[in-house]
mmCIF file of C-alpha atoms and ligand atoms in Angstrom:
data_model
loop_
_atom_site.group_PDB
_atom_site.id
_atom_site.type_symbol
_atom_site.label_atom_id
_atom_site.label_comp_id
_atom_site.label_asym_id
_atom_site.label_seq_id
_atom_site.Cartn_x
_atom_site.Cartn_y
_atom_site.Cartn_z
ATOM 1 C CA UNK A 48 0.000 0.000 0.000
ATOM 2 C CA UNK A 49 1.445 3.171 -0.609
ATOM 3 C CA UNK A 50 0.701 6.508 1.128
ATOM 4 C CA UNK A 51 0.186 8.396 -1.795
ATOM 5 C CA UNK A 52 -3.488 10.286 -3.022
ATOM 6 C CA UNK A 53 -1.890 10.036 -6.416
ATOM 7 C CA UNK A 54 1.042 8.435 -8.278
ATOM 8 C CA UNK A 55 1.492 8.444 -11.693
ATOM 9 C CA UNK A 56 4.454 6.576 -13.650
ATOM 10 C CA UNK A 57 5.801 7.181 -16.510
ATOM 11 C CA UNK A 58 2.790 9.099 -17.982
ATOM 12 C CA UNK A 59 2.579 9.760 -21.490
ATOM 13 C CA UNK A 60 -0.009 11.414 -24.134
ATOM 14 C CA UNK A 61 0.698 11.669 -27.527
ATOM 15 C CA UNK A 62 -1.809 13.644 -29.928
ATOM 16 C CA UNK A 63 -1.832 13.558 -33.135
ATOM 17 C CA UNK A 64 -3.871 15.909 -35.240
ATOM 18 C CA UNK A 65 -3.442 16.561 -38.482
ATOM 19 C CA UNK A 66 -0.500 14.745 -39.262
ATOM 20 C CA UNK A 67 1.559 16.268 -36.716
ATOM 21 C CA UNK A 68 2.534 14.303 -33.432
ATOM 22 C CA UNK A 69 3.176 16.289 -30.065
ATOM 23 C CA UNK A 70 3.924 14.587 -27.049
ATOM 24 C CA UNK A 71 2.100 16.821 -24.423
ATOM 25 C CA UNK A 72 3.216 14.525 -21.705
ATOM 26 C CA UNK A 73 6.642 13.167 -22.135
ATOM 27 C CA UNK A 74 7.643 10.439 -18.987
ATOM 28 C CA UNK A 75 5.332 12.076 -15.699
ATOM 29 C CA UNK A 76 6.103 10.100 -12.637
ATOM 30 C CA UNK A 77 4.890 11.803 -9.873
ATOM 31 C CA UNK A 78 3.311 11.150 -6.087
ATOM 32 C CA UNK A 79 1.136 13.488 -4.470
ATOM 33 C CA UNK A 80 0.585 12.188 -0.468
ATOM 34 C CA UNK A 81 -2.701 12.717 0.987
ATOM 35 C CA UNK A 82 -2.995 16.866 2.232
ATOM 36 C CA UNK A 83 -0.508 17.646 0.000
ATOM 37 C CA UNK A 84 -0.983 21.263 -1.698
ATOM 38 C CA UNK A 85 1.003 21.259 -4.861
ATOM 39 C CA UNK A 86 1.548 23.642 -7.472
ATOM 40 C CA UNK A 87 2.305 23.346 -11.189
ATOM 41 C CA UNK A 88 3.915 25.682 -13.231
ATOM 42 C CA UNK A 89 5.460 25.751 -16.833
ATOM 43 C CA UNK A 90 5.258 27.348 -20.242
ATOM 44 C CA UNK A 91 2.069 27.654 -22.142
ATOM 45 C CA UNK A 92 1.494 24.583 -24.077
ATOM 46 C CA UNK A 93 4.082 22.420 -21.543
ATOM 47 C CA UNK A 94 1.629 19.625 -20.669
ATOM 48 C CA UNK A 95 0.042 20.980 -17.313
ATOM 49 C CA UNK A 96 -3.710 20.779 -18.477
ATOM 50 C CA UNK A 97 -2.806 17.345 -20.142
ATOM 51 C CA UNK A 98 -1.779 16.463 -16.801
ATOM 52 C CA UNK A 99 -4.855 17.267 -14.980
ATOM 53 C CA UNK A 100 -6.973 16.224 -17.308
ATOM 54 C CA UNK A 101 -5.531 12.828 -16.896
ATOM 55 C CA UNK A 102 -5.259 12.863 -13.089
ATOM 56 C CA UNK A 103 -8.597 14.048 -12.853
ATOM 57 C CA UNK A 104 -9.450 10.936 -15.253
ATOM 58 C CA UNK A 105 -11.464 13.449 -18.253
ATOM 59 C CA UNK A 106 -8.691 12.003 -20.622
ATOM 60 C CA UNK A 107 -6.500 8.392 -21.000
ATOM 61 C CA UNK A 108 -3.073 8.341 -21.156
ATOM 62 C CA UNK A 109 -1.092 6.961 -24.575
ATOM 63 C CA UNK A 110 1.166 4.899 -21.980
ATOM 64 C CA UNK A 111 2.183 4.478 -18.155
ATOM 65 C CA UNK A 112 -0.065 4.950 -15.493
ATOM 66 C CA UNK A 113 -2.351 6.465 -12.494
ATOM 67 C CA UNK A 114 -3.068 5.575 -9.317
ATOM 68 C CA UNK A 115 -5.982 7.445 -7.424
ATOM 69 C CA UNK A 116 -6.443 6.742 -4.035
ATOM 70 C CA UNK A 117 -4.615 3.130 -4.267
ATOM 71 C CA UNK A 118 -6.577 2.214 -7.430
ATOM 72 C CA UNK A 119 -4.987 1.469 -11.112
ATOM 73 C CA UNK A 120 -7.392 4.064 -13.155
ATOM 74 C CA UNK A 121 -6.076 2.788 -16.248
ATOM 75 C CA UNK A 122 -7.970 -0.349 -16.929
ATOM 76 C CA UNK A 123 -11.068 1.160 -16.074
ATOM 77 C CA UNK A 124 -14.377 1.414 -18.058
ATOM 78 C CA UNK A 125 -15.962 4.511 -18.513
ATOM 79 C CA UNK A 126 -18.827 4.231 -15.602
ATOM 80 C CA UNK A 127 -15.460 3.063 -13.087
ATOM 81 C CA UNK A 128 -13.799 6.434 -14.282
ATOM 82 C CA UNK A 129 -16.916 8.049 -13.506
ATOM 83 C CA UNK A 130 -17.219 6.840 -10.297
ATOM 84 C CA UNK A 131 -13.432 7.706 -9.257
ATOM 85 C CA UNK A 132 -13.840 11.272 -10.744
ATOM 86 C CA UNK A 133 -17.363 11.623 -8.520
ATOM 87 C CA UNK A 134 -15.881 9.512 -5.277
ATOM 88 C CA UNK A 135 -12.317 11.574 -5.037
ATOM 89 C CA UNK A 136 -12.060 14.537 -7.462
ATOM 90 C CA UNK A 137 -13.484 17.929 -7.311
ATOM 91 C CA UNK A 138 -12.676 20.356 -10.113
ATOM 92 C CA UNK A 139 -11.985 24.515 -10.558
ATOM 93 C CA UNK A 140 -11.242 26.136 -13.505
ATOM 94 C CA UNK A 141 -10.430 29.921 -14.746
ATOM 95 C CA UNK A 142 -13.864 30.420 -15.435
ATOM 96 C CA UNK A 143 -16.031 29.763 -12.703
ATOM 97 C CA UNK A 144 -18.762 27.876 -14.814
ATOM 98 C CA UNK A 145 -21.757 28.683 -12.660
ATOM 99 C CA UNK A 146 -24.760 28.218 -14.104
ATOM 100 C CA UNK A 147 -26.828 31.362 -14.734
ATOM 101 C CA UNK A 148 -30.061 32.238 -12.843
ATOM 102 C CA UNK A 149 -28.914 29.643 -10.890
ATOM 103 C CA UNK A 150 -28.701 30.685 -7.005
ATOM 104 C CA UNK A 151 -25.315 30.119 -5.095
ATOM 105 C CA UNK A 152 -26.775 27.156 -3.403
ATOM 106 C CA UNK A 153 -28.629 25.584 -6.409
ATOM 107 C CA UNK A 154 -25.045 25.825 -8.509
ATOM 108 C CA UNK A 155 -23.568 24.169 -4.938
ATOM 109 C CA UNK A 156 -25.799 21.422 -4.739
ATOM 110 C CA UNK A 157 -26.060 20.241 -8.517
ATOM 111 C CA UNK A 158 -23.249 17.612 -7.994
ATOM 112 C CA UNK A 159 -25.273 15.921 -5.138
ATOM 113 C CA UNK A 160 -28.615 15.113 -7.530
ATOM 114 C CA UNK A 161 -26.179 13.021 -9.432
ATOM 115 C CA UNK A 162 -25.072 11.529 -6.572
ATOM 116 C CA UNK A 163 -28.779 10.768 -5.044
ATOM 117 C CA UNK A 164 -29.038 12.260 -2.352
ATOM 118 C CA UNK A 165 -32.243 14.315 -1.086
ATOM 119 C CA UNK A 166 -33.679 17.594 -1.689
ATOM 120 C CA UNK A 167 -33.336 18.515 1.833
ATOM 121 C CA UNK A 168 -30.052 16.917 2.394
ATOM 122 C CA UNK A 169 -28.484 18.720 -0.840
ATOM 123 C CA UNK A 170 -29.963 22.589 0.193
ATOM 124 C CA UNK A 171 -27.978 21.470 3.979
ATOM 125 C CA UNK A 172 -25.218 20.475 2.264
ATOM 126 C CA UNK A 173 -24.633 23.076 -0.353
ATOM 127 C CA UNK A 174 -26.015 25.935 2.992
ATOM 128 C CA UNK A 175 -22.984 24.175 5.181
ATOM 129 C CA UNK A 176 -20.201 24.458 2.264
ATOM 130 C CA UNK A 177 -21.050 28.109 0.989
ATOM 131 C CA UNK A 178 -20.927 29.011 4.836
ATOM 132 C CA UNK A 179 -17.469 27.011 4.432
ATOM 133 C CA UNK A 180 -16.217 29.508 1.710
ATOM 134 C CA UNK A 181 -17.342 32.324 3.393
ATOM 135 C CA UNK A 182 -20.497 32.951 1.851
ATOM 136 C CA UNK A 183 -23.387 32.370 4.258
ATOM 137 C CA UNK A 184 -24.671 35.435 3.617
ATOM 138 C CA UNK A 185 -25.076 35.158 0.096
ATOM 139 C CA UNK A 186 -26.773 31.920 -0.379
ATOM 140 C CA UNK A 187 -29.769 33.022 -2.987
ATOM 141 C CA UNK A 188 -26.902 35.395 -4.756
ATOM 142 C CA UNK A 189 -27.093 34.484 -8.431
ATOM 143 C CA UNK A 190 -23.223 34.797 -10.191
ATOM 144 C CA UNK A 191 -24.351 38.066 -11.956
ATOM 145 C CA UNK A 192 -24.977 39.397 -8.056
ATOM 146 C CA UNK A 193 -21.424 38.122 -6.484
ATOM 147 C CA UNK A 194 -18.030 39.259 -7.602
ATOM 148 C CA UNK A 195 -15.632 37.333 -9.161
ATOM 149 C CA UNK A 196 -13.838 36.164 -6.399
ATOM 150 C CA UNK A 197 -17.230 35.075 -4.522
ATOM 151 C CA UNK A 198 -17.864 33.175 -7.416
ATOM 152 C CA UNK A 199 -15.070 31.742 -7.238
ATOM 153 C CA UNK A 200 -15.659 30.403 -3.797
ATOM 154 C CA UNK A 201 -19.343 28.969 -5.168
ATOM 155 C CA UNK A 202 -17.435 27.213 -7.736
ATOM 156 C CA UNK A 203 -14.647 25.663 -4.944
ATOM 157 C CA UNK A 204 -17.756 25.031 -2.517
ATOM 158 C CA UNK A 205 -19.743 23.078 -5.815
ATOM 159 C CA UNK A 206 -16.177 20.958 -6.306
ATOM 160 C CA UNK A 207 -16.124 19.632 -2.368
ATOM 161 C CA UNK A 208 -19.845 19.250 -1.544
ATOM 162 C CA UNK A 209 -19.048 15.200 -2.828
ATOM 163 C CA UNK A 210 -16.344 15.904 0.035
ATOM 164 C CA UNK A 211 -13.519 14.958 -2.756
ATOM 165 C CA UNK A 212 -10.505 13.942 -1.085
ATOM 166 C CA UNK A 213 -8.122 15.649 -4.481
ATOM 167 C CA UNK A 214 -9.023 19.505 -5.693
ATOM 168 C CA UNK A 215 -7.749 19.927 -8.887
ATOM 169 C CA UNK A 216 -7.439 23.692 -9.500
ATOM 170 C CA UNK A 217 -6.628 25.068 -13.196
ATOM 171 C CA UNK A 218 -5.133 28.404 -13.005
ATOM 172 C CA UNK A 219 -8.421 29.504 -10.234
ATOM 173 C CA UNK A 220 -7.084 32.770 -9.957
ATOM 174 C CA UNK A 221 -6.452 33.260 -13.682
ATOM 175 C CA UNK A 222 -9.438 35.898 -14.135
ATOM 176 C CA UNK A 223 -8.742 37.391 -10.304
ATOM 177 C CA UNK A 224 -7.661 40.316 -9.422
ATOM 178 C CA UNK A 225 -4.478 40.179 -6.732
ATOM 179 C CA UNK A 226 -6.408 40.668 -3.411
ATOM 180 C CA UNK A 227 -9.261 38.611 -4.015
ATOM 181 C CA UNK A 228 -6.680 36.087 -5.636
ATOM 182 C CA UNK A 229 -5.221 35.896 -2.048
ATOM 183 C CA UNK A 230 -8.475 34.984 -0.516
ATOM 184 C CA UNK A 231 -9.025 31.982 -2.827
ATOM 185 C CA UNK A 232 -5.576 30.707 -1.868
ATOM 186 C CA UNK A 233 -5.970 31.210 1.229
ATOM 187 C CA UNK A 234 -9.451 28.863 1.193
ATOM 188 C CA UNK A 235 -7.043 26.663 -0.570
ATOM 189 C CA UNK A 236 -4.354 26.382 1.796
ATOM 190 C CA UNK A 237 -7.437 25.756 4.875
ATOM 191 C CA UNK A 238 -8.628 22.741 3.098
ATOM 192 C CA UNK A 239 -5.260 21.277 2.582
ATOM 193 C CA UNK A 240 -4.610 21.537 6.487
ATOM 194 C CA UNK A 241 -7.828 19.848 6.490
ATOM 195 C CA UNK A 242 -6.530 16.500 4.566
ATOM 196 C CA UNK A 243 -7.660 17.734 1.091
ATOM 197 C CA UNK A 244 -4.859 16.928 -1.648
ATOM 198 C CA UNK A 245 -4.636 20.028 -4.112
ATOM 199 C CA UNK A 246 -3.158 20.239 -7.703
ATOM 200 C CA UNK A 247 -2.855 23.403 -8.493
ATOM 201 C CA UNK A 248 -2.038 24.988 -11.942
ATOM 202 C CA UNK A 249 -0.777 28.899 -11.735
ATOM 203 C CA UNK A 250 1.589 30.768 -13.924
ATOM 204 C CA UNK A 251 2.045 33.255 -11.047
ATOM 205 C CA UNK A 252 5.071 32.555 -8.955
ATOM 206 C CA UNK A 253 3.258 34.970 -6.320
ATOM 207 C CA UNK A 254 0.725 32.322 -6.528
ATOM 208 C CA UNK A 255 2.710 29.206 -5.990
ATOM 209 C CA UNK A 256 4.025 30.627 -3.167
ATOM 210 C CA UNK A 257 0.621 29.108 -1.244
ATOM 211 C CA UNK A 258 1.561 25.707 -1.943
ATOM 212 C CA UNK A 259 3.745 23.879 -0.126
ATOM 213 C CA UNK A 260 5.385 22.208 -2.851
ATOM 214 C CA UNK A 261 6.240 23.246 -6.759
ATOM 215 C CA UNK A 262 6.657 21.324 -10.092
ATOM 216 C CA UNK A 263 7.625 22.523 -13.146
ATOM 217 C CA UNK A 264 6.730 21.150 -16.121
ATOM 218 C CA UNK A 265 8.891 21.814 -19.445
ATOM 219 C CA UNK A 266 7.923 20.134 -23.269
ATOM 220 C CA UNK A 267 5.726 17.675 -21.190
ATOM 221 C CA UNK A 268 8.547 16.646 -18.714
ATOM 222 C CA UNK A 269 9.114 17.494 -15.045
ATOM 223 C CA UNK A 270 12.342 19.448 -14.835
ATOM 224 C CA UNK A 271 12.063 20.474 -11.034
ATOM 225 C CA UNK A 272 10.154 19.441 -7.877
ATOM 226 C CA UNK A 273 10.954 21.249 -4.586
ATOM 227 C CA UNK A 274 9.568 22.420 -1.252
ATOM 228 C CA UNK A 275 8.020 26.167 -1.775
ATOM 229 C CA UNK A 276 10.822 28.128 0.720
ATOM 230 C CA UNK A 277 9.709 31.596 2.265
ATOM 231 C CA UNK A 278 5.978 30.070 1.837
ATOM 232 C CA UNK A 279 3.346 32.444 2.042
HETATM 233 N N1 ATP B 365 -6.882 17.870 -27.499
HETATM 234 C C1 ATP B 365 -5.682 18.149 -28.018
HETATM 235 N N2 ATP B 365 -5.384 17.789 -29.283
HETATM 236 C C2 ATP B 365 -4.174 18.043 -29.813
HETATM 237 N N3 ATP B 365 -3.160 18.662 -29.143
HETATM 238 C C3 ATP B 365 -3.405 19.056 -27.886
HETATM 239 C C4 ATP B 365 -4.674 18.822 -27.261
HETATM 240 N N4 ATP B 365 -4.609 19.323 -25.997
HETATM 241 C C5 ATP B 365 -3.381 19.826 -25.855
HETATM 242 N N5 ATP B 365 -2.647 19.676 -26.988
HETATM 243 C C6 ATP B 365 -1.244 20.080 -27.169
HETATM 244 O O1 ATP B 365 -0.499 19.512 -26.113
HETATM 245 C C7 ATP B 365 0.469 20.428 -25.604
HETATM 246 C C8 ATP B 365 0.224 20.647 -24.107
HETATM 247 O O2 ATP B 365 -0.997 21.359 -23.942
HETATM 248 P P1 ATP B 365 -1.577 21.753 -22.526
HETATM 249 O O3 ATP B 365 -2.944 22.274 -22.736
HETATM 250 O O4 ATP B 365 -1.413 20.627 -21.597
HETATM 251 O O5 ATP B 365 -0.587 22.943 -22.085
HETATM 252 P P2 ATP B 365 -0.604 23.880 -20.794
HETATM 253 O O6 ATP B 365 0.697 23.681 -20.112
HETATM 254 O O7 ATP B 365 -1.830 23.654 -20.005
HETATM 255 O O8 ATP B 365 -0.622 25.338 -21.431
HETATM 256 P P3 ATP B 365 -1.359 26.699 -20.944
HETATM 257 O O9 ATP B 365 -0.474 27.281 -19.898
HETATM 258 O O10 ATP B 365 -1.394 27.529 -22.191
HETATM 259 O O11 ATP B 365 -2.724 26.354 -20.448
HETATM 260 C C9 ATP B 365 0.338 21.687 -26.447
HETATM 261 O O12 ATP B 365 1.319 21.651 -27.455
HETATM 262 C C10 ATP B 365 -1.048 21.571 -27.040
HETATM 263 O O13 ATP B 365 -1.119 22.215 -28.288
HETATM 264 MG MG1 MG B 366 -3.528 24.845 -19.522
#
């Protein structure tokens, strides 16, 4: 058994498109231990998207393989990878994707009709979470009525109300200003003291500066994985 949330080894993707072949992921072997918050930088077009995408099991991998929470993903059908992505991931991305006239705790609760749980249950739920992020005082809010950064928060709250035990975060702070960038990582940083794995993507060094540990990610290859020093 190992102690690791995630391991991957050896991870490649290859796509080809029009005659031309880029590998976007190049030899990944990497372990994430459960808690971890983790932060991946590189060049545009280096492989880190290709590399969620595949942790957070939305893609398959040419060759090599993942482990999520002690299970082989790669042989899996594609109701198993459902199941993994619902059981242990939660997702953010640049853009928030709320829905529209959609209240904060509506948007919050979505994920739980798919998981079958009650009305009731899913409006205490999605109430507990937003209070969570901060935002129990905006509950019946639609997106156009919060600010980006309280968006922001809906969208983190509507990733863990499956109670994931990975975040994957693609550049969440992309479309943020500074300040209210700060507030998101600082939710982010809370959740891994609470046991919560995060993957974070961020071009911002500023940024990776609220993980705890940073990999960088070159022509779909990890040239450097270190402890974050002077963490903020
Ligand atoms: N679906 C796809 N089909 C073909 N090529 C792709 C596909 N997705 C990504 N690529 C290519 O794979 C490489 C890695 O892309 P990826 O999106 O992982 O980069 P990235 O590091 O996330 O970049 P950015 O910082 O711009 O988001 C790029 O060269 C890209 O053009
Ligand atoms: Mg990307």
């Amino acid at each position: 058994m190992s102690d690791m949330i995630v391991r991957t080894h050896e991870l490649v993707k290859v796509y080809e498109t029009g005659g031309e072949t880029v590998h976007a992921l190049d030899g990944v072997s990497i372990g994430v231990s459960q808690g971890q918050f983790v932060a991946i930088m590189g060049a545009s077009g280096s492989g880190k998207s290709t590399f969620m995408n595949m942790i957070g099991c939305l893609d398959v991998p040419t060759s090599g393989s993942i482990e999520i929470a002690g299970r082989d993903v790669a042989g899996l059908s594609r109701d198993e990878l459902a199941e993994v992505r619902n059981r242990q991931l939660g997702f953010v991305f640049q853009q928030f994707n709320l829905l529209k006239r959609t209240s904060a705790t509506q948007n919050v609760a979505l994920p739980l009709i798919y998981a079958g749980v009650s009305v009731s249950e899913r409006r205490a739920r999605a109430e507990a979470q937003l209070a969570d992020v901060g935002l129990g005082d905006r509950l019946q809010n639609m997106p156009n009525q919060l600010s980006g950064g309280q968006q922001q928060r809906v969208a983190i709250a509507r990733a863990l109300v499956t109670r994931p035990s990975i975040l994957l975060a693609d550049e969440p702070t992309g479309a943020l200003d500074s300040k209210t960038s700060v507030e998101v990582m600082k939710i982010l940083q809370g959740l891994s003291e609470k046991g919560i794995s995060i993957i974070l993507v961020t071009h911002e060094d500023d940024i990776a500066a609220y993980a705890e540990r940073r990999i960088d990610f070159r022509d779909g290859r990890v040239i450097a994985d270190e402890p974050v020093r002077n963490r903020r």
